[in-house]
Short mmCIF file of C-alpha atoms and ligand atoms in Angstrom, two decimals:
data_model
loop_
_atom_site.label_atom_id
_atom_site.label_comp_id
_atom_site.label_asym_id
_atom_site.label_seq_id
_atom_site.Cartn_x
_atom_site.Cartn_y
_atom_site.Cartn_z
CA MET A 1 -104.83 22.73 -95.59
CA ILE A 2 -106.51 20.01 -93.56
CA GLU A 3 -106.50 20.29 -89.79
CA VAL A 4 -107.42 17.36 -87.59
CA TYR A 5 -108.23 18.06 -83.95
CA ASN A 6 -108.53 15.31 -81.40
CA VAL A 7 -110.30 12.90 -83.72
CA SER A 8 -111.47 9.64 -82.20
CA LYS A 9 -113.55 6.90 -83.72
CA HIS A 10 -115.37 4.22 -81.81
CA TYR A 11 -117.20 1.41 -83.58
CA GLU A 12 -120.09 0.04 -81.57
CA PHE A 13 -119.86 -3.12 -83.63
CA GLY A 14 -117.09 -5.12 -81.97
CA ASN A 15 -116.59 -2.31 -79.43
CA VAL A 16 -113.42 -1.11 -81.16
CA THR A 17 -111.77 2.28 -80.72
CA ALA A 18 -110.12 2.60 -84.12
CA LEU A 19 -108.71 6.12 -83.62
CA LYS A 20 -107.65 7.69 -80.35
CA GLY A 21 -107.27 11.45 -80.25
CA ILE A 22 -105.56 12.12 -83.58
CA ASN A 23 -104.06 15.58 -84.18
CA LEU A 24 -102.55 16.31 -87.59
CA THR A 25 -102.05 19.01 -90.20
CA PHE A 26 -101.85 18.41 -93.93
CA GLU A 27 -100.18 21.22 -95.89
CA ASP A 28 -101.15 22.04 -99.46
CA GLY A 29 -99.44 20.36 -102.37
CA ARG A 30 -97.57 17.74 -100.40
CA PHE A 31 -97.54 13.96 -100.61
CA TYR A 32 -98.62 12.24 -97.40
CA VAL A 33 -98.50 8.54 -96.72
CA ILE A 34 -100.51 7.13 -93.83
CA ALA A 35 -98.73 3.95 -92.90
CA GLY A 36 -99.25 1.14 -90.45
CA THR A 37 -100.08 -2.52 -90.18
CA SER A 38 -103.52 -3.93 -90.90
CA GLY A 39 -106.04 -2.76 -88.30
CA SER A 40 -104.00 0.27 -87.20
CA GLY A 41 -106.77 2.68 -88.32
CA LYS A 42 -105.58 3.90 -91.74
CA THR A 43 -108.87 3.38 -93.58
CA THR A 44 -110.86 4.83 -90.70
CA LEU A 45 -108.70 7.97 -90.70
CA LEU A 46 -108.82 8.35 -94.48
CA ASN A 47 -112.61 7.92 -94.52
CA ILE A 48 -112.98 10.60 -91.86
CA LEU A 49 -110.67 13.00 -93.72
CA SER A 50 -112.58 12.49 -96.96
CA GLY A 51 -116.00 12.85 -95.33
CA ILE A 52 -117.06 9.27 -96.09
CA ASP A 53 -117.33 8.62 -92.36
CA ARG A 54 -117.84 10.73 -89.22
CA PRO A 55 -115.62 10.87 -86.16
CA THR A 56 -117.14 9.93 -82.79
CA SER A 57 -115.50 13.07 -81.42
CA GLY A 58 -113.12 15.73 -82.65
CA GLU A 59 -113.10 17.92 -85.72
CA VAL A 60 -111.72 18.07 -89.25
CA LEU A 61 -111.27 21.46 -90.92
CA VAL A 62 -110.65 21.54 -94.64
CA ASP A 63 -109.53 25.02 -95.65
CA GLY A 64 -111.35 26.27 -92.59
CA VAL A 65 -114.58 24.34 -93.26
CA ARG A 66 -115.76 21.96 -90.54
CA ILE A 67 -116.76 19.27 -93.00
CA HIS A 68 -118.54 17.05 -90.50
CA SER A 69 -120.82 19.91 -89.48
CA LEU A 70 -122.10 20.22 -93.05
CA LYS A 71 -125.51 18.83 -93.93
CA GLU A 72 -125.47 15.58 -95.90
CA LYS A 73 -126.21 17.30 -99.20
CA GLU A 74 -123.68 20.08 -98.60
CA LEU A 75 -121.05 17.53 -97.68
CA ARG A 76 -121.69 15.57 -100.87
CA HIS A 77 -121.33 18.76 -102.87
CA TYR A 78 -118.19 19.73 -100.97
CA ARG A 79 -116.63 16.35 -101.66
CA LEU A 80 -117.48 16.46 -105.35
CA GLU A 81 -115.87 19.89 -105.65
CA ASN A 82 -112.75 19.36 -103.57
CA PHE A 83 -111.94 15.69 -103.16
CA GLY A 84 -110.80 12.97 -105.51
CA ILE A 85 -110.84 9.43 -104.21
CA VAL A 86 -108.98 6.35 -105.42
CA PHE A 87 -109.88 2.95 -104.03
CA GLN A 88 -108.13 -0.40 -103.72
CA PHE A 89 -110.62 -2.08 -106.07
CA PHE A 90 -110.77 0.79 -108.60
CA TYR A 91 -114.60 0.88 -108.83
CA LEU A 92 -114.79 1.91 -112.44
CA VAL A 93 -118.29 1.81 -113.90
CA PRO A 94 -118.19 -1.49 -115.82
CA TYR A 95 -120.39 -0.48 -118.76
CA LEU A 96 -118.56 2.80 -119.42
CA THR A 97 -115.33 3.16 -121.38
CA GLY A 98 -112.16 4.65 -119.94
CA LEU A 99 -113.04 8.05 -121.38
CA GLU A 100 -116.64 7.89 -120.13
CA ASN A 101 -115.49 6.93 -116.65
CA VAL A 102 -113.30 10.04 -116.50
CA LEU A 103 -116.13 12.19 -117.89
CA LEU A 104 -118.63 11.00 -115.29
CA PRO A 105 -117.67 13.25 -112.34
CA MET A 106 -117.48 16.26 -114.66
CA LYS A 107 -121.05 15.55 -115.78
CA TYR A 108 -122.18 15.60 -112.15
CA SER A 109 -120.35 18.79 -111.22
CA GLY A 110 -120.94 20.61 -114.49
CA LYS A 111 -118.08 22.97 -113.62
CA ILE A 112 -115.49 21.89 -116.18
CA GLU A 113 -115.45 23.51 -119.60
CA ASN A 114 -114.65 21.14 -122.44
CA PRO A 115 -114.94 17.97 -120.33
CA GLU A 116 -113.90 15.72 -123.18
CA GLU A 117 -110.71 17.67 -123.78
CA ARG A 118 -109.91 17.52 -120.05
CA ALA A 119 -110.69 13.79 -119.92
CA ARG A 120 -108.31 13.11 -122.81
CA GLU A 121 -105.59 15.27 -121.22
CA LEU A 122 -105.96 13.37 -117.96
CA LEU A 123 -105.80 10.00 -119.69
CA LYS A 124 -102.60 11.20 -121.29
CA LEU A 125 -101.23 12.33 -117.91
CA VAL A 126 -101.68 8.81 -116.54
CA ASN A 127 -100.39 7.10 -119.71
CA ALA A 128 -103.80 5.70 -120.53
CA GLU A 129 -104.71 7.35 -123.82
CA HIS A 130 -105.09 3.93 -125.39
CA LEU A 131 -107.81 3.06 -122.87
CA ALA A 132 -110.24 5.80 -123.91
CA ASP A 133 -112.50 3.44 -125.84
CA LYS A 134 -111.96 0.30 -123.80
CA LEU A 135 -114.30 -1.12 -121.18
CA PRO A 136 -112.82 -1.92 -117.74
CA LYS A 137 -113.18 -5.67 -118.35
CA HIS A 138 -110.60 -5.30 -121.11
CA MET A 139 -108.10 -3.47 -118.88
CA SER A 140 -105.46 -4.85 -116.53
CA GLY A 141 -105.55 -3.91 -112.83
CA GLY A 142 -102.83 -1.32 -113.33
CA GLU A 143 -104.71 0.18 -116.27
CA MET A 144 -107.95 0.36 -114.29
CA GLN A 145 -106.15 2.12 -111.47
CA ARG A 146 -104.62 4.65 -113.87
CA VAL A 147 -108.09 5.45 -115.25
CA ALA A 148 -109.40 5.70 -111.68
CA ILE A 149 -106.69 8.26 -110.87
CA ALA A 150 -107.58 10.28 -113.96
CA ARG A 151 -111.23 10.17 -112.88
CA ALA A 152 -110.35 11.29 -109.36
CA LEU A 153 -108.58 14.36 -110.78
CA ALA A 154 -111.31 15.26 -113.27
CA ASN A 155 -113.00 18.02 -111.24
CA ARG A 156 -109.65 19.61 -110.34
CA ALA A 157 -109.81 18.21 -106.85
CA LYS A 158 -107.47 19.94 -104.47
CA TYR A 159 -107.14 16.79 -102.38
CA LEU A 160 -106.60 13.28 -103.63
CA PHE A 161 -107.26 10.43 -101.20
CA ALA A 162 -106.09 6.91 -101.97
CA ASP A 163 -106.68 3.86 -99.78
CA GLU A 164 -104.29 0.99 -100.49
CA PRO A 165 -104.17 2.05 -104.14
CA THR A 166 -101.74 -0.70 -105.13
CA ALA A 167 -102.69 -3.58 -102.85
CA ASN A 168 -104.24 -5.44 -105.79
CA LEU A 169 -101.52 -4.87 -108.36
CA ASP A 170 -98.41 -6.72 -109.42
CA TRP A 171 -95.02 -5.31 -108.51
CA GLU A 172 -94.34 -3.40 -111.71
CA ASN A 173 -97.73 -1.71 -111.65
CA LYS A 174 -97.43 -0.90 -107.96
CA VAL A 175 -94.28 1.10 -108.65
CA ARG A 176 -95.84 2.83 -111.66
CA ILE A 177 -98.89 3.91 -109.66
CA TRP A 178 -96.80 5.33 -106.81
CA GLU A 179 -94.64 7.20 -109.29
CA LEU A 180 -97.79 8.51 -110.92
CA LEU A 181 -99.29 9.70 -107.62
CA LYS A 182 -96.02 11.48 -106.90
CA LYS A 183 -96.06 13.11 -110.33
CA VAL A 184 -99.67 14.21 -109.85
CA SER A 185 -98.82 15.86 -106.55
CA GLU A 186 -95.83 17.64 -108.09
CA GLU A 187 -97.23 18.64 -111.47
CA GLU A 188 -100.87 19.32 -110.60
CA GLY A 189 -100.16 20.72 -107.14
CA VAL A 190 -102.65 18.27 -105.64
CA THR A 191 -102.37 17.30 -101.98
CA VAL A 192 -102.14 13.52 -102.02
CA ILE A 193 -103.02 11.53 -98.91
CA ALA A 194 -102.49 7.82 -99.45
CA ALA A 195 -102.82 4.97 -96.97
CA THR A 196 -100.77 1.84 -97.37
CA HIS A 197 -99.31 -1.05 -95.39
CA GLU A 198 -96.73 -1.66 -98.13
CA ARG A 199 -93.41 -0.56 -96.64
CA GLU A 200 -91.68 -0.43 -100.03
CA PHE A 201 -93.62 2.73 -100.84
CA PHE A 202 -93.22 4.69 -97.61
CA SER A 203 -90.26 6.45 -99.23
CA PHE A 204 -92.54 8.16 -101.78
CA ALA A 205 -93.94 10.36 -99.02
CA ASP A 206 -92.93 13.93 -98.33
CA VAL A 207 -94.42 13.22 -94.93
CA LEU A 208 -94.91 9.74 -93.50
CA ILE A 209 -97.52 9.34 -90.77
CA LEU A 210 -97.11 6.09 -88.92
CA LEU A 211 -100.24 4.82 -87.15
CA ARG A 212 -100.13 2.17 -84.48
CA ASP A 213 -103.23 0.89 -82.77
CA GLY A 214 -105.27 4.00 -83.55
CA GLU A 215 -102.59 6.44 -82.44
CA ILE A 216 -99.89 8.40 -84.21
CA HIS A 217 -96.68 6.58 -83.53
CA GLU A 218 -94.40 8.81 -85.58
CA VAL A 219 -94.45 11.59 -88.18
CA LYS A 220 -91.40 11.74 -90.44
CA GLY A 221 -90.43 14.11 -93.21
CA ASN A 222 -90.96 17.66 -94.27
CA PRO A 223 -94.39 19.23 -94.76
CA ARG A 224 -92.96 22.37 -96.38
CA LYS A 225 -91.87 22.62 -99.97
CA ALA A 226 -88.13 23.14 -100.37
P1 LIG B 1 -106.53 -0.37 -91.45
O1 LIG B 1 -107.08 0.33 -92.64
O2 LIG B 1 -105.26 0.24 -90.94
O3 LIG B 1 -106.37 -1.83 -91.68
P2 LIG B 1 -109.13 0.09 -90.23
O4 LIG B 1 -109.32 1.55 -90.11
O5 LIG B 1 -109.81 -0.60 -91.35
O6 LIG B 1 -107.55 -0.22 -90.24
O7 LIG B 1 -109.56 -0.61 -88.89
C1 LIG B 1 -109.17 -0.17 -87.61
C2 LIG B 1 -109.90 -0.99 -86.56
O8 LIG B 1 -111.29 -0.68 -86.61
C3 LIG B 1 -109.80 -2.49 -86.74
O9 LIG B 1 -109.77 -3.08 -85.49
C4 LIG B 1 -111.08 -2.84 -87.48
O10 LIG B 1 -111.47 -4.15 -87.21
C5 LIG B 1 -112.06 -1.85 -86.90
N1 LIG B 1 -113.12 -1.46 -87.89
C6 LIG B 1 -112.93 -0.87 -89.06
N2 LIG B 1 -114.09 -0.60 -89.69
C7 LIG B 1 -115.06 -1.04 -88.86
C8 LIG B 1 -116.49 -1.05 -88.91
N3 LIG B 1 -117.16 -0.54 -89.96
N4 LIG B 1 -117.16 -1.58 -87.86
C9 LIG B 1 -116.49 -2.08 -86.81
N5 LIG B 1 -115.15 -2.10 -86.68
C10 LIG B 1 -114.44 -1.59 -87.69
MG1 LIG B 2 -107.42 -0.28 -94.62
#
């Protein structure tokens, strides 16, 4: 469970208050979509939840751990163990194959037995078995994003964060990626927290969190499993 207490974020640069006193709870195993127009604070919130960025004030507790009170090295370790992150621009390592990209986080953590077997299973889960030996430059955007999702799951992350995961894809691939994220949350029991401005995909959420101007405008849906 992730608990957010009174989180605010002020950027000195431009003198912008991107988040204003956010309070939220994220229950385990559910699919959350953080929605809102450009500039509403989605990326800022996601980066604070995933420990990429710090709040100006307020606290985030992940399974009881105040992640922003951890030392830099502890936080990095915590993130590697618990968080998977998927980005808009995929960020695959260009000189590694699909399989090697998925293996990479397991090499860092060293906690997965039979990494290669797990990597191949994950590629299968995201319908990307055929990409194992391909370099990113020979993959389509949708294919790169599927490999990136497999990579994000490699260390058995409990939480999967995704920031505009389909903003750079064509329509057909957008739908496939959202369906895949939904499947991952259902079949792997991962808590997915995805930010998007694309209204067509709000309906994938178990819980939709609508941000407006750095504040929560509305929370819709059901955080508890039926
Ligand atoms: P969204 O992801 O919903 O588009 P952001 O979280 O990126 O929103 O941005 C929220 C507000 O904070 C915007 O006004 C944006 O310009 C500002 N902002 C975001 N990142 C920074 C930064 N690193 N420095 C200064 N201002 C920022
Ligand atoms: Mg954003």
